[in-house]
Amino acid sequence: MTIKNKRFLFLIEAAMVLHRYGTPSHRLERSMWKVATSMGITSVFLYTPTALVISLEDDESECTVVRRADSGQVDVDKLISLDDLLTKVEAGTVSIDRARKEMVRIDEAASQFAGWVYGLANSVACMVVAVFFQGSADEIVMSGVVGLFVVALESIHRRWQLEPGLLEPVSGMVAAVTGLMAAHFLWPMDDRLVALAGLIVLIPGLRVTIGLTELAVGHLSAGVARLAGALVSLATMFVGVALVWRVAGGWRWIPDPHIPVPLWWSWIALAVSPIAFAIVFRAGYRQWPIIAAVSICGVATSWTVAPIWGAEIASFLASLAVGCGSNLYARIADRPAMVALTPSMLILVPGSLGYRSLAALSDQQTIEGIQFGFAMLVVGLSIVGGLLMANLVVPPRRIL
């Protein structure tokens, strides 16, 4: 069926672009409904991580379309541009033809960061996580090396358009092999910590949290699909790791005693991590200060509260602080809350607990594995609760 209504075409294309750049279901559906209503169009948008179902109707025509789409990684810079464009369309200050051309330009625009900058940011993010996991200096450096390997694999996978689902197990195998080889041939180190920190950007902790959020706000199909996809990605990634551990586990050489870096390294890592995660999510330089402020506020809250009341309360209060800070920024700067929210959440999400759960189960430590898995669920739900409470304490002005 050929759709001739230009307004319908714009709404369909806009929903597809928002989907492509990682907008969660509850934000996409509400945002697109608001734009369609401002144009006098009755609309229904049904989002899942792999498809969009859109029904549109005005006085002249109606249509229902189904589009296959894969939800991509959040691109903060493009989301800001898209949000500005949708606001202009909603206000009627730009024509549909011009809006469609502008949307194509935004979609096709190259990233403001060169590939090597993105790779370096991923490597630094892995090193920061290794510091947070109390790794030694050797383990921190090797985590950064693994992070570079993972970025290279991601680039090859995207450029050669390889089979979906292949990246995770191959990356897991490469991370495990690199850690074991470094421990065997270079110097003793905990290869398990190296693999976990080096894979941290691929570990789907953020997707788990978003899936739980979608379930909590009633978007059941999107939440279940995203949560299932995240858990399968985590499982396939760990399969690659576990296979290498079974074959080359004799190379493991963990130092005794294990000497972590001094505590002040954590504060340096905390200062550096927001910038690294901002680049990972392709946030422009102007957004770095607010991302840094919100991230540091969230992590500092977690570090302060966790020794007193435990990880669950710490996760709730940290996500509450991050959500309130992001919503306050959205109200003051008239920007999407996702600009500060998404990079800041990456440090808090419980993906590493899921990885540790699978690692314990593979070592036949069933009780410990179940405990880590349950902790991942509880921490994830605590984060969701904090974000929902933040929307009540500081209501966001913008939907995105």
CSV table of C-alpha atoms in Angstrom, one decimal:
chain,number,residue,atom,x,y,z
A,1,MET,CA,0.0,0.0,0.0
A,2,THR,CA,1.4,3.4,-1.0
A,3,ILE,CA,0.8,6.1,1.7
A,4,LYS,CA,0.1,9.5,0.0
A,5,ASN,CA,-0.7,11.5,3.1
A,6,LYS,CA,2.5,13.5,3.8
A,7,ARG,CA,1.6,13.9,7.5
A,8,PHE,CA,1.2,10.2,7.9
A,9,LEU,CA,4.5,9.6,6.2
A,10,PHE,CA,6.2,12.0,8.5
A,11,LEU,CA,4.8,10.4,11.7
A,12,ILE,CA,5.8,7.0,10.5
A,13,GLU,CA,9.3,8.1,9.6
A,14,ALA,CA,9.7,10.0,12.9
A,15,ALA,CA,8.7,7.0,15.0
A,16,MET,CA,11.1,4.8,13.1
A,17,VAL,CA,14.0,7.2,13.7
A,18,LEU,CA,13.2,7.6,17.4
A,19,HIS,CA,13.1,3.8,17.6
A,20,ARG,CA,16.4,3.4,15.8
A,21,TYR,CA,18.2,5.7,18.4
A,22,GLY,CA,17.1,3.8,21.5
A,23,THR,CA,14.0,5.6,22.7
A,24,PRO,CA,12.1,3.4,25.2
A,25,SER,CA,8.5,2.4,24.4
A,26,HIS,CA,6.8,4.6,27.0
A,27,ARG,CA,8.6,7.7,25.8
A,28,LEU,CA,8.2,7.0,22.1
A,29,GLU,CA,4.5,6.2,22.2
A,30,ARG,CA,3.6,9.3,24.3
A,31,SER,CA,5.8,11.6,22.3
A,32,MET,CA,4.5,10.5,18.9
A,33,TRP,CA,0.9,10.6,20.1
A,34,LYS,CA,1.4,14.1,21.3
A,35,VAL,CA,2.8,15.2,17.9
A,36,ALA,CA,0.0,13.4,16.0
A,37,THR,CA,-2.7,15.0,18.2
A,38,SER,CA,-1.3,18.5,17.5
A,39,MET,CA,-1.7,17.8,13.8
A,40,GLY,CA,-5.4,16.7,14.3
A,41,ILE,CA,-4.6,13.0,13.7
A,42,THR,CA,-6.0,10.2,15.7
A,43,SER,CA,-3.2,7.8,16.3
A,44,VAL,CA,-2.1,4.6,18.0
A,45,PHE,CA,1.6,3.7,18.3
A,46,LEU,CA,2.5,0.2,19.5
A,47,TYR,CA,6.2,-0.3,20.1
A,48,THR,CA,8.3,-3.4,20.6
A,49,PRO,CA,12.1,-3.6,20.4
A,50,THR,CA,11.9,-5.2,17.0
A,51,ALA,CA,8.7,-3.8,15.4
A,52,LEU,CA,6.4,-0.8,15.2
A,53,VAL,CA,2.7,-1.0,14.7
A,54,ILE,CA,1.2,2.4,13.8
A,55,SER,CA,-2.5,3.3,13.2
A,56,LEU,CA,-3.3,6.8,11.9
A,57,GLU,CA,-6.6,8.5,11.0
A,58,ASP,CA,-7.8,11.9,9.9
A,59,ASP,CA,-10.8,13.4,8.2
A,60,GLU,CA,-9.6,12.2,4.8
A,61,SER,CA,-8.0,8.9,5.2
A,62,GLU,CA,-6.7,6.2,7.5
A,63,CYS,CA,-3.9,3.6,7.5
A,64,THR,CA,-2.3,1.0,9.7
A,65,VAL,CA,1.3,0.0,9.0
A,66,VAL,CA,3.7,-2.6,10.5
A,67,ARG,CA,7.4,-1.8,10.3
A,68,ARG,CA,10.3,-4.2,11.2
A,69,ALA,CA,12.9,-2.2,13.1
A,70,ASP,CA,15.7,-3.0,15.5
A,71,SER,CA,16.2,-0.7,18.5
A,72,GLY,CA,19.7,0.7,18.4
A,73,GLN,CA,21.9,2.3,20.9
A,74,VAL,CA,21.0,5.7,22.3
A,75,ASP,CA,22.4,8.6,20.4
A,76,VAL,CA,22.0,11.6,22.6
A,77,ASP,CA,23.0,14.2,20.0
A,78,LYS,CA,20.5,13.0,17.5
A,79,LEU,CA,17.7,12.7,20.0
A,80,ILE,CA,18.2,16.3,21.0
A,81,SER,CA,17.9,17.4,17.3
A,82,LEU,CA,14.9,15.1,16.8
A,83,ASP,CA,13.2,16.5,19.9
A,84,ASP,CA,13.7,20.1,18.7
A,85,LEU,CA,12.3,19.1,15.3
A,86,LEU,CA,9.2,17.4,16.8
A,87,THR,CA,8.6,20.5,19.0
A,88,LYS,CA,8.6,22.7,16.0
A,89,VAL,CA,6.2,20.4,14.1
A,90,GLU,CA,3.9,20.3,17.1
A,91,ALA,CA,3.9,24.1,17.3
A,92,GLY,CA,3.3,24.4,13.6
A,93,THR,CA,6.4,26.5,12.9
A,94,VAL,CA,7.8,24.2,10.3
A,95,SER,CA,6.1,22.6,7.2
A,96,ILE,CA,5.9,18.9,6.9
A,97,ASP,CA,8.0,18.8,3.7
A,98,ARG,CA,10.8,20.8,5.4
A,99,ALA,CA,10.5,18.6,8.6
A,100,ARG,CA,10.9,15.4,6.6
A,101,LYS,CA,14.0,16.8,4.9
A,102,GLU,CA,15.5,17.9,8.2
A,103,MET,CA,14.8,14.5,9.7
A,104,VAL,CA,16.6,12.8,6.9
A,105,ARG,CA,19.6,15.1,7.4
A,106,ILE,CA,19.6,14.3,11.2
A,107,ASP,CA,19.4,10.6,10.5
A,108,GLU,CA,22.2,10.6,8.0
A,109,ALA,CA,24.5,12.9,9.8
A,110,ALA,CA,27.9,11.5,10.8
A,111,SER,CA,28.8,11.1,14.4
A,112,GLN,CA,30.6,14.1,15.8
A,113,PHE,CA,33.3,11.8,17.3
A,114,ALA,CA,35.8,9.9,15.2
A,115,GLY,CA,36.0,6.2,15.4
A,116,TRP,CA,39.2,6.2,17.4
A,117,VAL,CA,37.7,8.6,20.0
A,118,TYR,CA,34.7,6.3,20.4
A,119,GLY,CA,37.0,3.3,20.8
A,120,LEU,CA,39.2,5.2,23.3
A,121,ALA,CA,36.1,6.2,25.3
A,122,ASN,CA,35.0,2.5,25.5
A,123,SER,CA,38.4,1.5,26.7
A,124,VAL,CA,38.5,4.2,29.4
A,125,ALA,CA,35.0,3.1,30.5
A,126,CYS,CA,36.2,-0.5,30.9
A,127,MET,CA,39.2,0.7,32.9
A,128,VAL,CA,37.0,2.8,35.1
A,129,VAL,CA,34.8,-0.2,35.9
A,130,ALA,CA,37.9,-2.2,36.7
A,131,VAL,CA,38.8,0.5,39.2
A,132,PHE,CA,35.3,0.3,40.7
A,133,PHE,CA,35.7,-3.5,41.0
A,134,GLN,CA,38.9,-3.0,43.0
A,135,GLY,CA,41.2,-4.3,40.4
A,136,SER,CA,45.0,-4.0,40.4
A,137,ALA,CA,46.8,-1.7,38.1
A,138,ASP,CA,47.7,-4.6,35.7
A,139,GLU,CA,44.0,-5.7,35.6
A,140,ILE,CA,42.9,-2.1,34.9
A,141,VAL,CA,45.2,-1.8,31.9
A,142,MET,CA,44.2,-5.2,30.5
A,143,SER,CA,40.5,-4.3,30.9
A,144,GLY,CA,41.1,-1.3,28.7
A,145,VAL,CA,42.9,-3.5,26.1
A,146,VAL,CA,39.9,-5.9,26.1
A,147,GLY,CA,37.6,-2.9,25.7
A,148,LEU,CA,39.5,-1.9,22.5
A,149,PHE,CA,39.2,-5.4,21.1
A,150,VAL,CA,35.4,-5.4,21.8
A,151,VAL,CA,35.0,-2.1,20.0
A,152,ALA,CA,37.0,-3.5,17.0
A,153,LEU,CA,34.7,-6.6,16.9
A,154,GLU,CA,31.7,-4.3,17.1
A,155,SER,CA,32.9,-2.3,14.1
A,156,ILE,CA,33.7,-5.4,12.1
A,157,HIS,CA,30.3,-6.9,12.9
A,158,ARG,CA,28.5,-3.7,11.8
A,159,ARG,CA,30.6,-3.1,8.7
A,160,TRP,CA,30.4,-6.7,7.4
A,161,GLN,CA,26.7,-7.0,8.4
A,162,LEU,CA,27.3,-10.3,10.1
A,163,GLU,CA,24.6,-12.5,11.7
A,164,PRO,CA,22.7,-10.8,14.5
A,165,GLY,CA,23.6,-12.4,17.8
A,166,LEU,CA,27.1,-13.3,16.8
A,167,LEU,CA,28.8,-10.3,18.4
A,168,GLU,CA,28.1,-11.3,22.1
A,169,PRO,CA,29.6,-14.8,22.1
A,170,VAL,CA,32.6,-13.9,20.0
A,171,SER,CA,33.3,-10.9,22.2
A,172,GLY,CA,33.0,-13.1,25.3
A,173,MET,CA,35.5,-15.5,23.9
A,174,VAL,CA,38.0,-12.8,22.9
A,175,ALA,CA,37.7,-11.2,26.4
A,176,ALA,CA,38.3,-14.5,28.2
A,177,VAL,CA,41.2,-15.5,25.9
A,178,THR,CA,42.9,-12.1,26.4
A,179,GLY,CA,42.6,-12.2,30.2
A,180,LEU,CA,43.9,-15.7,30.4
A,181,MET,CA,46.8,-15.1,28.0
A,182,ALA,CA,47.8,-12.0,30.0
A,183,ALA,CA,47.7,-13.9,33.3
A,184,HIS,CA,49.7,-16.8,31.9
A,185,PHE,CA,52.3,-15.1,29.6
A,186,LEU,CA,52.7,-11.6,31.1
A,187,TRP,CA,52.0,-11.4,34.9
A,188,PRO,CA,49.5,-12.9,37.4
A,189,MET,CA,46.1,-11.2,37.4
A,190,ASP,CA,42.4,-12.0,37.9
A,191,ASP,CA,41.4,-12.8,34.4
A,192,ARG,CA,37.7,-13.0,35.5
A,193,LEU,CA,37.7,-9.4,36.6
A,194,VAL,CA,39.5,-8.4,33.3
A,195,ALA,CA,36.8,-10.2,31.2
A,196,LEU,CA,33.9,-8.7,33.2
A,197,ALA,CA,35.3,-5.1,33.1
A,198,GLY,CA,36.3,-5.4,29.4
A,199,LEU,CA,32.8,-6.5,28.4
A,200,ILE,CA,30.9,-3.9,30.5
A,201,VAL,CA,29.7,-1.8,27.6
A,202,LEU,CA,28.2,-4.9,25.9
A,203,ILE,CA,26.6,-6.4,29.1
A,204,PRO,CA,22.9,-5.5,28.8
A,205,GLY,CA,22.4,-4.0,32.3
A,206,LEU,CA,20.8,-0.9,30.8
A,207,ARG,CA,18.4,-3.0,28.7
A,208,VAL,CA,17.4,-5.0,31.7
A,209,THR,CA,16.6,-1.8,33.6
A,210,ILE,CA,14.7,-0.3,30.7
A,211,GLY,CA,12.7,-3.5,30.2
A,212,LEU,CA,11.7,-3.5,33.9
A,213,THR,CA,10.7,0.1,33.6
A,214,GLU,CA,8.5,-0.6,30.6
A,215,LEU,CA,6.8,-3.5,32.5
A,216,ALA,CA,6.3,-1.2,35.5
A,217,VAL,CA,4.5,1.5,33.5
A,218,GLY,CA,2.3,-1.1,31.7
A,219,HIS,CA,4.1,-1.6,28.4
A,220,LEU,CA,4.1,-5.3,28.7
A,221,SER,CA,4.9,-6.5,25.2
A,222,ALA,CA,7.9,-4.2,24.9
A,223,GLY,CA,9.1,-4.8,28.4
A,224,VAL,CA,8.9,-8.6,28.1
A,225,ALA,CA,10.6,-8.6,24.7
A,226,ARG,CA,13.4,-6.3,25.8
A,227,LEU,CA,14.0,-8.1,29.0
A,228,ALA,CA,14.1,-11.5,27.3
A,229,GLY,CA,16.4,-10.1,24.6
A,230,ALA,CA,18.8,-8.7,27.3
A,231,LEU,CA,18.9,-11.9,29.2
A,232,VAL,CA,19.6,-14.0,26.1
A,233,SER,CA,22.4,-11.5,25.1
A,234,LEU,CA,23.9,-11.9,28.5
A,235,ALA,CA,23.7,-15.7,28.3
A,236,THR,CA,25.2,-16.0,24.9
A,237,MET,CA,28.0,-13.6,25.9
A,238,PHE,CA,28.8,-15.7,28.9
A,239,VAL,CA,28.7,-18.9,26.8
A,240,GLY,CA,31.7,-17.6,24.9
A,241,VAL,CA,33.5,-16.8,28.1
A,242,ALA,CA,32.6,-20.1,29.7
A,243,LEU,CA,33.9,-22.1,26.7
A,244,VAL,CA,37.3,-20.5,26.9
A,245,TRP,CA,37.4,-21.0,30.7
A,246,ARG,CA,36.8,-24.7,30.2
A,247,VAL,CA,39.4,-25.2,27.5
A,248,ALA,CA,42.1,-22.9,28.8
A,249,GLY,CA,41.3,-22.6,32.5
A,250,GLY,CA,44.8,-24.0,33.3
A,251,TRP,CA,46.3,-20.7,32.2
A,252,ARG,CA,44.6,-18.9,35.2
A,253,TRP,CA,47.1,-17.4,37.5
A,254,ILE,CA,45.5,-15.2,40.2
A,255,PRO,CA,48.0,-13.4,42.4
A,256,ASP,CA,48.1,-14.1,46.1
A,257,PRO,CA,47.6,-11.7,47.8
A,258,HIS,CA,45.5,-9.6,45.4
A,259,ILE,CA,46.4,-6.0,45.8
A,260,PRO,CA,43.9,-3.4,44.5
A,261,VAL,CA,44.8,0.1,43.6
A,262,PRO,CA,44.5,2.8,46.3
A,263,LEU,CA,41.1,4.3,47.2
A,264,TRP,CA,41.9,7.6,45.6
A,265,TRP,CA,41.9,5.9,42.2
A,266,SER,CA,38.2,5.5,42.6
A,267,TRP,CA,37.7,9.3,42.8
A,268,ILE,CA,39.7,9.8,39.7
A,269,ALA,CA,37.7,7.1,38.0
A,270,LEU,CA,34.5,8.8,39.1
A,271,ALA,CA,35.6,12.1,37.6
A,272,VAL,CA,36.5,10.5,34.3
A,273,SER,CA,33.7,8.0,33.9
A,274,PRO,CA,30.9,10.5,33.0
A,275,ILE,CA,32.9,11.8,30.0
A,276,ALA,CA,33.7,8.3,28.8
A,277,PHE,CA,30.0,7.2,29.0
A,278,ALA,CA,28.9,10.5,27.4
A,279,ILE,CA,31.0,9.7,24.3
A,280,VAL,CA,29.8,6.1,24.3
A,281,PHE,CA,26.2,7.5,24.0
A,282,ARG,CA,27.4,10.2,21.5
A,283,ALA,CA,26.6,13.2,23.7
A,284,GLY,CA,28.0,16.5,22.5
A,285,TYR,CA,30.5,18.6,24.4
A,286,ARG,CA,27.8,21.0,25.7
A,287,GLN,CA,26.0,18.1,27.5
A,288,TRP,CA,29.2,16.8,29.3
A,289,PRO,CA,28.9,19.1,32.4
A,290,ILE,CA,25.3,18.1,33.2
A,291,ILE,CA,26.1,14.4,32.5
A,292,ALA,CA,29.1,14.6,34.8
A,293,ALA,CA,27.1,16.4,37.6
A,294,VAL,CA,24.2,13.9,37.5
A,295,SER,CA,26.5,10.9,37.3
A,296,ILE,CA,28.7,11.9,40.2
A,297,CYS,CA,25.7,12.8,42.3
A,298,GLY,CA,24.2,9.3,41.6
A,299,VAL,CA,27.4,7.4,42.3
A,300,ALA,CA,28.3,9.4,45.4
A,301,THR,CA,24.8,8.7,46.8
A,302,SER,CA,25.2,5.0,46.1
A,303,TRP,CA,28.7,4.9,47.8
A,304,THR,CA,27.4,6.8,50.8
A,305,VAL,CA,24.3,4.8,51.4
A,306,ALA,CA,25.4,1.3,50.5
A,307,PRO,CA,27.6,0.7,53.6
A,308,ILE,CA,24.7,1.8,55.9
A,309,TRP,CA,21.5,0.4,54.3
A,310,GLY,CA,22.6,-2.0,51.7
A,311,ALA,CA,22.7,-2.1,47.9
A,312,GLU,CA,18.9,-2.1,47.4
A,313,ILE,CA,18.3,1.2,49.2
A,314,ALA,CA,21.5,2.7,47.7
A,315,SER,CA,20.3,1.8,44.2
A,316,PHE,CA,16.9,3.3,44.9
A,317,LEU,CA,18.3,6.6,46.2
A,318,ALA,CA,21.0,6.8,43.6
A,319,SER,CA,18.5,6.4,40.7
A,320,LEU,CA,16.2,8.9,42.5
A,321,ALA,CA,19.0,11.4,42.5
A,322,VAL,CA,19.9,10.7,38.9
A,323,GLY,CA,16.2,11.0,37.8
A,324,CYS,CA,15.6,14.2,39.7
A,325,GLY,CA,18.7,15.8,38.4
A,326,SER,CA,17.9,14.7,34.8
A,327,ASN,CA,14.3,16.0,35.1
A,328,LEU,CA,15.4,19.3,36.6
A,329,TYR,CA,17.9,19.7,33.7
A,330,ALA,CA,15.1,19.0,31.3
A,331,ARG,CA,12.9,21.6,32.9
A,332,ILE,CA,15.5,24.3,33.0
A,333,ALA,CA,17.3,23.7,29.7
A,334,ASP,CA,14.1,22.6,27.8
A,335,ARG,CA,16.0,19.5,26.7
A,336,PRO,CA,15.1,15.7,26.8
A,337,ALA,CA,15.7,14.2,30.2
A,338,MET,CA,17.3,11.2,28.4
A,339,VAL,CA,20.4,13.5,27.7
A,340,ALA,CA,21.6,13.2,31.2
A,341,LEU,CA,19.6,10.1,32.4
A,342,THR,CA,20.9,7.4,30.0
A,343,PRO,CA,24.7,7.9,30.4
A,344,SER,CA,24.4,8.4,34.1
A,345,MET,CA,22.4,5.2,34.5
A,346,LEU,CA,25.1,3.1,32.9
A,347,ILE,CA,27.2,3.2,36.1
A,348,LEU,CA,24.3,2.1,38.3
A,349,VAL,CA,22.6,-0.7,36.3
A,350,PRO,CA,23.0,-4.3,37.6
A,351,GLY,CA,24.4,-6.0,34.5
A,352,SER,CA,27.6,-7.2,36.3
A,353,LEU,CA,25.5,-9.0,38.9
A,354,GLY,CA,23.9,-11.1,36.1
A,355,TYR,CA,27.3,-11.9,34.7
A,356,ARG,CA,28.5,-13.0,38.2
A,357,SER,CA,25.4,-15.1,38.6
A,358,LEU,CA,26.2,-17.1,35.5
A,359,ALA,CA,29.8,-17.3,36.4
A,360,ALA,CA,29.0,-18.8,39.8
A,361,LEU,CA,26.5,-21.2,38.3
A,362,SER,CA,29.1,-22.4,35.8
A,363,ASP,CA,31.5,-23.1,38.7
A,364,GLN,CA,28.7,-25.2,40.3
A,365,GLN,CA,28.3,-22.6,43.1
A,366,THR,CA,24.5,-22.8,42.8
A,367,ILE,CA,23.6,-20.9,46.0
A,368,GLU,CA,25.9,-18.0,45.1
A,369,GLY,CA,24.7,-17.9,41.6
A,370,ILE,CA,21.0,-17.7,42.7
A,371,GLN,CA,21.9,-15.0,45.1
A,372,PHE,CA,23.6,-12.9,42.5
A,373,GLY,CA,20.7,-13.4,40.1
A,374,PHE,CA,18.2,-12.4,42.7
A,375,ALA,CA,20.3,-9.4,43.6
A,376,MET,CA,20.3,-8.3,40.0
A,377,LEU,CA,16.5,-8.4,39.9
A,378,VAL,CA,16.1,-6.6,43.2
A,379,VAL,CA,18.7,-3.9,42.3
A,380,GLY,CA,17.0,-3.4,38.9
A,381,LEU,CA,13.6,-3.0,40.5
A,382,SER,CA,15.0,-0.6,43.0
A,383,ILE,CA,16.4,1.5,40.2
A,384,VAL,CA,13.1,1.5,38.4
A,385,GLY,CA,11.3,2.5,41.6
A,386,GLY,CA,13.8,5.4,42.1
A,387,LEU,CA,13.2,6.6,38.5
A,388,LEU,CA,9.4,6.5,38.8
A,389,MET,CA,9.6,8.4,42.1
A,390,ALA,CA,11.8,11.0,40.5
A,391,ASN,CA,9.1,11.7,37.9
A,392,LEU,CA,6.7,12.4,40.8
A,393,VAL,CA,9.1,14.5,42.8
A,394,VAL,CA,10.4,16.6,39.7
A,395,PRO,CA,7.9,16.1,36.9
A,396,PRO,CA,9.7,16.3,33.5
A,397,ARG,CA,8.6,19.0,31.1
A,398,ARG,CA,9.5,17.0,28.0
A,399,ILE,CA,8.5,13.4,27.2
A,400,LEU,CA,11.8,12.2,25.8
